[in-house]
Amino acid sequence: MRHLIGRFHEIALKGKNRWRFVDQLKRNLRATFADYRLGPMRGEGPRLMVELPEDLSDEVARERASLMFGLQTFSIGRPAARDLDEIKSGVLDAIRGCNAQSFRILTRRADKQFAFNSPEIDRAVGAAVKEATGIKVDLEHPELTIGIEILPTVAFFSIGKYSGPGGLPVGVSGHAVALISGGIDSPVAAYRMMRRGLRLDFVHFHSFPLLSAASREKARDLVAHLTRYQARSNLILVPFAELQRRIVAQMPRPLRVVLYRRFMMRIASALAVESGATALVTGESLGQVASQTLENMTVITQAATLPVFRPLVGMDKNEIVDQARRLGTFETSIIPDQDCCTLFVPAHPETHARREQVEQAESMLEVDAMVADALGRSERVRLSFPRRSR
Ligand code: ATP
Ligand code: MG
């Protein structure tokens, strides 16, 4: 019987609330492994032990565990009899074919009655591994760590220790709506907030059929990628073309982008309230483009009825790009598309919008009716991970 041995990230610091974090992580694990029957889970100090079913390969277990926010590191433990020779032969079996250049053994002995102490076990198993494989011992920076644990009735060993994604389990911090364009920034912003424990719904504004459906497809692909971290997502596709037509017909040119954005805030706020979400998330970064000057961001925020989180606000574009590459969204984000906000936008948009100026312009529009109309024509797409069948 193998176990996933997960070590908690910040959860360890959460004092009396800790059980909420552990419970959420357990639920998230069941959802992420929904196509397998995970066995019992139990918390043991700073760790969570999960029994893995036979039909779940180590490879899939590792892939999925690396998506579980709240895990700092994890390994896959295999049982052995509490006998040094059995442990040696189990370890030798399990590392066959492993091509690490260096290793170390790290033993923890929870049962102090065991005949050998931890350093003795380290040395005995280490010598056997070295002799059988020729891999050298490196206590400081080993490529491979072989963990051994001696418990009162059973022993475990694990080959390798893997990095988890850190952060807090999705859901412990609440529920928000992320505005996802098709660009580089917004998926990174969403990822960073999910990693802080927020469960997200996603909203994408598109100008189809005025523009191609490419941005919708991209948003869907990006959300599918992000859904691996929370198992289920709702993506709301909101048609924006009609509303833009009105803005173009009636509003001063330089204000268009700010007005588009204010409508996005209103519509996203309404969607959030409807689904019980209590914040919005965007990929804005201070000064990156004309709509992201301090003045414009302020005026845009004033149209929202909920707090707006902008986790990238202090990041440079190249830092965001690096993170998008690591996250695996970059390649999708750079597929050419036609973003709705580039529609009818002047070469020199307003960079210092003022509240009174914007509100005065908007007083010529039927704002509530425009919002209600877009909401009424929005579509909901449900995405899940793992996909239904395997
Ligand atoms: P991104 O790479 O995320 O598109 P960007 O640098 O292109 O960002 P903007 O186009 O100004 O910046 O958009 C700023 C933020 O506004 C985006 O990060 C996103 O959160 C939101 N946003 C912009 N366009 C859309 C859209 N079509 N649908 C949903 N949200 C959008
Ligand atoms: Mg964009």
Coordinates of C-alpha atoms and ligand atoms in Angstrom, one line a residue:
M1 CA 0.0 0.0 0.0
R2 CA 1.6 3.3 -1.1
H3 CA 1.0 6.6 0.5
L4 CA 1.2 10.1 -0.7
I5 CA 3.1 11.9 2.0
G6 CA 2.4 15.6 1.7
R7 CA 4.1 18.2 3.8
F8 CA 2.1 21.3 4.5
H9 CA 3.3 24.7 3.4
E10 CA 2.1 27.7 5.4
I11 CA -0.7 25.7 6.9
A12 CA 1.7 24.7 9.7
L13 CA 1.5 28.3 10.9
K14 CA -2.2 28.6 11.2
G15 CA -2.7 27.7 14.8
K16 CA -6.2 26.9 15.9
N17 CA -7.6 27.3 12.4
R18 CA -5.4 24.6 11.1
W19 CA -8.1 22.0 10.8
R20 CA -9.9 24.2 8.2
F21 CA -6.8 24.2 6.0
V22 CA -6.2 20.5 6.4
D23 CA -9.9 19.7 5.7
Q24 CA -9.9 21.9 2.6
L25 CA -6.7 20.2 1.3
K26 CA -8.3 16.8 1.8
R27 CA -11.4 17.8 -0.1
N28 CA -9.3 19.3 -2.9
L29 CA -7.3 16.1 -3.1
R30 CA -10.4 14.0 -3.5
A31 CA -11.6 16.4 -6.3
T32 CA -8.3 16.4 -8.1
F33 CA -8.1 12.6 -7.9
A34 CA -11.8 12.2 -8.6
D35 CA -11.2 9.5 -11.2
Y36 CA -9.4 7.3 -8.7
R37 CA -10.5 6.0 -5.3
L38 CA -8.1 7.6 -2.8
G39 CA -8.1 5.7 0.5
P40 CA -8.2 7.1 4.0
M41 CA -6.3 10.4 4.7
R42 CA -4.9 11.3 8.0
G43 CA -2.9 14.3 9.3
E44 CA 0.2 13.5 11.2
G45 CA 1.8 16.6 12.6
P46 CA 3.1 18.7 9.7
R47 CA 2.2 16.0 7.2
L48 CA -0.8 14.5 5.4
M49 CA -0.8 10.8 4.6
V50 CA -3.1 9.6 1.9
E51 CA -3.5 5.9 0.9
L52 CA -3.1 5.5 -2.9
P53 CA -5.1 2.9 -4.8
E54 CA -3.3 0.3 -6.8
D55 CA -4.4 1.5 -10.2
L56 CA -2.9 5.0 -9.7
S57 CA 0.6 5.1 -11.1
D58 CA 3.4 7.0 -9.3
E59 CA 3.6 9.3 -12.3
V60 CA 0.0 10.4 -12.2
A61 CA 0.1 10.7 -8.4
R62 CA 3.2 13.0 -8.7
E63 CA 1.6 15.1 -11.6
R64 CA -1.6 15.7 -9.6
A65 CA 0.1 16.3 -6.3
S66 CA 2.2 19.0 -7.9
L67 CA -1.1 20.9 -8.5
M68 CA -2.2 20.9 -4.9
F69 CA -1.8 24.3 -3.4
G70 CA -1.0 24.0 0.3
L71 CA 1.7 21.3 -0.2
Q72 CA 5.3 22.4 0.2
T73 CA 6.8 19.1 -0.8
F74 CA 5.6 15.5 -1.1
S75 CA 6.8 12.0 -1.7
I76 CA 5.4 8.6 -2.3
G77 CA 5.9 6.2 0.6
R78 CA 6.1 2.4 0.3
P79 CA 5.7 0.1 3.2
A80 CA 8.3 -2.5 4.3
A81 CA 8.5 -4.9 7.3
R82 CA 10.4 -3.4 10.3
D83 CA 13.5 -5.2 9.4
L84 CA 16.7 -3.7 8.1
D85 CA 17.2 -6.3 5.4
E86 CA 13.6 -5.9 4.1
I87 CA 14.0 -2.2 4.0
K88 CA 17.3 -2.5 2.1
S89 CA 15.9 -4.8 -0.5
G90 CA 12.7 -2.7 -0.9
V91 CA 14.8 0.4 -1.5
L92 CA 17.1 -1.3 -3.9
D93 CA 14.1 -2.6 -5.8
A94 CA 12.5 0.8 -6.0
I95 CA 15.6 2.7 -7.2
R96 CA 16.4 0.3 -10.0
G97 CA 16.9 2.2 -13.2
C98 CA 17.2 5.5 -11.4
N99 CA 19.8 7.7 -12.9
A100 CA 20.6 10.2 -10.1
Q101 CA 24.3 11.0 -9.6
S102 CA 24.2 11.4 -5.9
F103 CA 21.9 10.5 -3.0
R104 CA 21.5 10.6 0.7
I105 CA 19.4 8.5 3.1
L106 CA 17.2 10.4 5.7
T107 CA 15.8 8.3 8.4
R108 CA 13.2 9.3 11.0
R109 CA 12.6 6.8 13.8
A110 CA 9.2 7.5 15.4
D111 CA 9.6 4.2 17.3
K112 CA 12.6 4.5 19.6
Q113 CA 12.3 0.8 20.5
F114 CA 13.6 -0.2 17.0
A115 CA 16.9 -2.1 17.2
F116 CA 18.9 0.5 15.2
N117 CA 19.0 4.3 15.6
S118 CA 18.6 6.7 12.7
P119 CA 22.3 7.2 11.8
E120 CA 22.8 3.5 11.9
I121 CA 20.0 2.9 9.5
D122 CA 21.2 5.8 7.2
R123 CA 24.7 4.1 7.1
A124 CA 23.5 0.6 6.6
V125 CA 21.0 1.4 3.8
G126 CA 23.3 4.0 2.3
A127 CA 26.1 1.4 2.0
A128 CA 23.8 -1.1 0.3
V129 CA 22.6 1.5 -2.2
K130 CA 26.1 2.7 -3.0
E131 CA 27.4 -0.9 -3.5
A132 CA 24.5 -1.9 -5.7
T133 CA 24.3 1.2 -7.9
G134 CA 27.6 3.0 -7.6
I135 CA 25.8 6.3 -6.9
K136 CA 27.8 8.5 -4.6
V137 CA 26.7 9.8 -1.3
D138 CA 26.2 13.6 -0.9
L139 CA 24.8 14.7 2.4
E140 CA 24.7 18.4 1.4
H141 CA 23.1 18.6 -2.1
P142 CA 22.0 15.2 -3.0
E143 CA 20.1 14.7 -6.3
L144 CA 18.0 12.0 -4.7
T145 CA 16.8 11.8 -1.1
I146 CA 15.7 8.4 0.1
G147 CA 13.5 8.8 3.1
I148 CA 12.9 6.0 5.7
E149 CA 10.5 6.1 8.5
I150 CA 10.2 3.6 11.3
L151 CA 6.8 3.6 12.9
P152 CA 5.6 1.3 15.7
T153 CA 4.1 -1.3 13.5
V154 CA 5.5 -0.7 10.0
A155 CA 8.3 1.1 8.2
F156 CA 8.0 3.3 5.1
F157 CA 10.5 4.4 2.5
S158 CA 10.2 6.9 -0.2
I159 CA 12.4 7.6 -3.2
G160 CA 12.7 11.3 -4.0
K161 CA 11.1 14.4 -2.6
Y162 CA 9.2 16.6 -4.9
S163 CA 8.2 20.3 -4.8
G164 CA 4.6 21.1 -4.3
P165 CA 3.2 24.4 -5.5
G166 CA 3.1 26.0 -2.0
G167 CA 0.4 28.5 -1.2
L168 CA -2.9 27.8 0.6
P169 CA -5.5 25.2 -0.4
V170 CA -7.9 26.6 -3.0
G171 CA -11.1 27.6 -1.2
V172 CA -9.8 28.5 2.3
S173 CA -9.6 32.2 1.4
G174 CA -13.0 32.4 -0.2
H175 CA -14.4 32.9 -3.7
A176 CA -13.7 35.6 -6.3
V177 CA -14.3 36.3 -10.0
A178 CA -11.2 36.7 -12.2
L179 CA -11.4 38.8 -15.4
I180 CA -9.6 36.8 -18.0
S181 CA -8.7 38.3 -21.4
G182 CA -6.7 36.1 -23.7
G183 CA -3.5 37.8 -22.9
I184 CA -0.4 37.0 -20.9
D185 CA -1.2 38.8 -17.6
S186 CA -4.7 37.8 -16.5
P187 CA -4.0 34.0 -16.2
V188 CA -0.9 34.7 -14.1
A189 CA -3.0 37.0 -11.9
A190 CA -5.6 34.3 -11.5
Y191 CA -3.0 31.7 -10.7
R192 CA -1.4 33.9 -8.0
M193 CA -4.8 34.5 -6.3
M194 CA -5.7 30.8 -6.5
R195 CA -2.4 30.1 -4.9
R196 CA -3.5 32.3 -2.0
G197 CA -6.5 30.1 -1.4
L198 CA -9.2 31.8 -3.5
R199 CA -11.6 29.7 -5.6
L200 CA -12.2 31.5 -8.8
D201 CA -15.0 31.9 -11.4
F202 CA -13.8 33.4 -14.7
V203 CA -15.4 36.0 -16.9
H204 CA -14.3 36.8 -20.4
F205 CA -15.7 39.7 -22.5
H206 CA -15.6 39.2 -26.3
S207 CA -16.7 41.1 -29.3
F208 CA -17.8 38.1 -31.4
P209 CA -19.3 38.3 -34.0
L210 CA -17.8 41.7 -34.6
L211 CA -14.4 40.2 -34.1
S212 CA -13.3 36.6 -34.5
A213 CA -14.0 33.9 -31.9
A214 CA -10.2 33.5 -31.2
S215 CA -10.2 35.3 -27.9
R216 CA -13.1 33.2 -26.6
E217 CA -11.2 30.0 -27.6
K218 CA -8.1 31.3 -25.9
A219 CA -9.9 32.2 -22.7
R220 CA -11.4 28.8 -22.6
D221 CA -8.0 27.1 -23.1
L222 CA -6.5 29.3 -20.4
V223 CA -9.3 28.6 -18.0
A224 CA -9.0 24.8 -18.7
H225 CA -5.3 25.0 -17.8
L226 CA -6.0 26.9 -14.6
T227 CA -8.8 24.5 -13.7
R228 CA -6.2 21.9 -13.0
Y229 CA -5.6 23.7 -9.7
Q230 CA -9.2 23.8 -8.5
A231 CA -10.9 20.8 -10.3
R232 CA -14.0 22.7 -11.4
S233 CA -14.5 26.2 -12.9
N234 CA -17.2 28.3 -14.4
L235 CA -16.3 30.5 -17.3
I236 CA -18.8 33.2 -18.2
L237 CA -18.6 34.5 -21.7
V238 CA -20.1 38.0 -22.0
P239 CA -20.9 39.5 -25.4
F240 CA -19.5 43.0 -25.4
A241 CA -19.9 44.2 -29.0
E242 CA -23.4 45.8 -28.6
L243 CA -22.3 47.7 -25.6
Q244 CA -19.1 48.9 -27.4
R245 CA -21.2 50.0 -30.3
R246 CA -23.2 52.3 -28.0
I247 CA -20.0 53.7 -26.4
V248 CA -18.5 54.3 -29.8
A249 CA -21.6 56.1 -31.0
Q250 CA -22.2 58.3 -28.0
M251 CA -19.0 58.8 -26.0
P252 CA -15.9 60.9 -26.5
R253 CA -13.1 58.9 -28.3
P254 CA -10.3 59.3 -25.7
L255 CA -12.5 57.8 -22.9
R256 CA -13.5 54.6 -24.7
V257 CA -11.0 52.3 -23.1
V258 CA -11.8 53.5 -19.6
L259 CA -15.5 53.2 -20.3
Y260 CA -15.1 49.7 -21.6
R261 CA -13.2 48.8 -18.5
R262 CA -15.8 50.3 -16.2
F263 CA -18.5 48.3 -17.8
M264 CA -16.4 45.2 -17.3
M265 CA -16.2 46.0 -13.6
R266 CA -19.9 46.5 -13.3
I267 CA -20.7 43.3 -15.1
A268 CA -18.1 41.2 -13.3
S269 CA -19.4 42.7 -10.0
A270 CA -22.9 41.6 -10.8
L271 CA -21.8 38.1 -11.8
A272 CA -19.8 37.9 -8.6
V273 CA -22.7 38.9 -6.3
E274 CA -24.9 36.4 -8.1
S275 CA -22.6 33.5 -7.3
G276 CA -21.6 34.6 -3.8
A277 CA -18.1 35.7 -4.8
T278 CA -16.8 38.7 -2.8
A279 CA -13.9 40.1 -4.8
L280 CA -12.6 40.6 -8.4
V281 CA -9.2 39.8 -9.8
T282 CA -7.5 41.5 -12.8
G283 CA -4.1 41.3 -14.4
E284 CA -3.4 45.0 -14.4
S285 CA 0.1 46.3 -13.7
L286 CA 0.8 49.9 -12.9
G287 CA 1.7 51.9 -15.9
Q288 CA 1.8 49.0 -18.3
V289 CA -0.6 50.5 -20.9
A290 CA -2.7 53.6 -21.1
S291 CA -5.6 52.1 -19.2
Q292 CA -3.3 51.2 -16.3
T293 CA -2.2 54.6 -15.2
L294 CA -3.0 55.3 -11.5
E295 CA -5.7 57.8 -12.5
N296 CA -7.4 55.4 -14.9
M297 CA -7.1 52.4 -12.6
T298 CA -8.7 54.5 -9.9
V299 CA -11.6 55.5 -12.1
I300 CA -12.0 52.0 -13.3
T301 CA -12.1 50.6 -9.8
Q302 CA -14.8 53.1 -8.8
A303 CA -17.2 51.2 -11.1
A304 CA -16.8 48.0 -9.2
T305 CA -18.9 47.2 -6.2
L306 CA -16.4 44.7 -4.7
P307 CA -12.7 44.9 -3.8
V308 CA -10.5 44.5 -6.9
F309 CA -7.3 42.5 -6.4
R310 CA -4.5 43.2 -8.8
P311 CA -1.7 40.8 -7.8
L312 CA 0.6 41.9 -10.7
V313 CA 0.3 45.6 -9.9
G314 CA 4.0 45.9 -9.0
M315 CA 5.4 43.4 -11.5
D316 CA 7.4 44.2 -14.6
K317 CA 6.2 42.7 -17.9
N318 CA 9.3 40.4 -18.1
E319 CA 8.6 39.1 -14.7
I320 CA 5.0 38.3 -15.6
V321 CA 6.2 36.7 -18.9
D322 CA 8.6 34.4 -16.9
Q323 CA 5.9 33.4 -14.6
A324 CA 3.5 32.7 -17.6
R325 CA 6.1 30.4 -19.1
R326 CA 6.6 28.5 -15.8
L327 CA 2.8 28.2 -15.5
G328 CA 2.4 27.0 -19.0
T329 CA 0.0 29.6 -20.2
F330 CA 2.4 31.7 -22.3
E331 CA 2.1 29.8 -25.5
T332 CA -1.7 30.0 -25.6
S333 CA -1.6 33.7 -24.6
I334 CA 0.6 34.7 -27.5
I335 CA -1.7 33.2 -30.2
P336 CA -2.9 36.1 -32.2
D337 CA -6.4 37.2 -31.5
Q338 CA -8.6 40.3 -31.6
D339 CA -9.1 41.6 -28.1
C340 CA -12.4 43.5 -27.6
C341 CA -10.6 46.4 -26.0
T342 CA -8.6 47.2 -29.1
L343 CA -11.9 47.8 -30.9
F344 CA -12.4 51.4 -32.0
V345 CA -9.7 52.6 -29.6
P346 CA -8.0 55.9 -30.6
A347 CA -4.2 56.2 -30.9
H348 CA -4.1 58.6 -28.0
P349 CA -6.5 57.5 -25.3
E350 CA -7.1 59.5 -22.1
T351 CA -4.4 58.6 -19.6
H352 CA -5.7 60.8 -16.8
A353 CA -9.4 60.2 -16.6
R354 CA -11.2 62.0 -13.9
R355 CA -14.3 60.7 -12.1
E356 CA -16.6 63.7 -12.8
Q357 CA -15.6 63.7 -16.5
V358 CA -16.4 60.0 -16.8
E359 CA -19.6 60.1 -14.8
Q360 CA -20.8 63.0 -16.8
A361 CA -20.2 61.1 -20.1
E362 CA -21.9 58.0 -18.7
S363 CA -25.0 60.0 -17.7
M364 CA -25.8 60.0 -21.4
L365 CA -26.0 56.2 -21.4
E366 CA -28.5 53.8 -20.0
V367 CA -25.9 52.1 -17.9
D368 CA -28.1 49.7 -16.0
A369 CA -29.9 48.5 -19.1
M370 CA -26.6 48.0 -21.0
V371 CA -25.3 45.9 -18.1
A372 CA -28.5 43.9 -17.8
D373 CA -28.5 43.2 -21.5
A374 CA -25.0 41.9 -21.6
L375 CA -25.7 39.7 -18.5
G376 CA -28.8 38.4 -20.1
R377 CA -26.9 37.2 -23.2
S378 CA -23.9 35.7 -21.4
E379 CA -23.1 32.0 -21.7
R380 CA -21.8 29.8 -19.0
V381 CA -19.2 27.1 -19.7
R382 CA -18.3 24.5 -17.1
L383 CA -14.9 23.0 -17.1
S384 CA -13.5 20.2 -15.0
F385 CA -10.3 18.5 -14.2
P386 CA -9.7 15.6 -14.5
R387 CA -11.8 15.3 -17.6
R388 CA -14.7 13.0 -17.1
S389 CA -13.2 9.8 -18.4
R390 CA -9.7 8.5 -18.4
Ligands
ATP1 P1 -3.8 40.6 -20.3 O1 -2.5 40.1 -20.8 O2 -4.3 39.9 -19.1 O3 -4.7 40.7 -21.5 P2 -3.0 43.3 -20.8 O4 -1.7 43.7 -20.4 O5 -3.4 43.1 -22.2 O6 -3.5 42.1 -19.9 P3 -5.3 45.0 -20.6 O7 -5.7 44.5 -21.9 O8 -5.3 46.4 -20.3 O9 -3.9 44.4 -20.2 O10 -6.3 44.3 -19.5 C1 -6.1 44.6 -18.2 C2 -6.9 43.5 -17.4 O11 -8.3 43.7 -17.6 C3 -6.6 42.1 -17.8 O12 -5.5 41.6 -17.2 C4 -7.9 41.4 -17.5 O13 -8.0 41.1 -16.1 C5 -9.0 42.5 -17.8 N1 -9.4 42.3 -19.2 C6 -9.0 43.0 -20.3 N2 -9.7 42.6 -21.4 C7 -10.5 41.6 -20.9 C8 -11.5 40.8 -21.6 N3 -11.7 40.8 -22.9 N4 -12.2 39.9 -20.8 C9 -12.0 39.8 -19.5 N5 -11.1 40.6 -18.8 C10 -10.4 41.5 -19.5
MG2 MG -5.3 42.3 -22.8

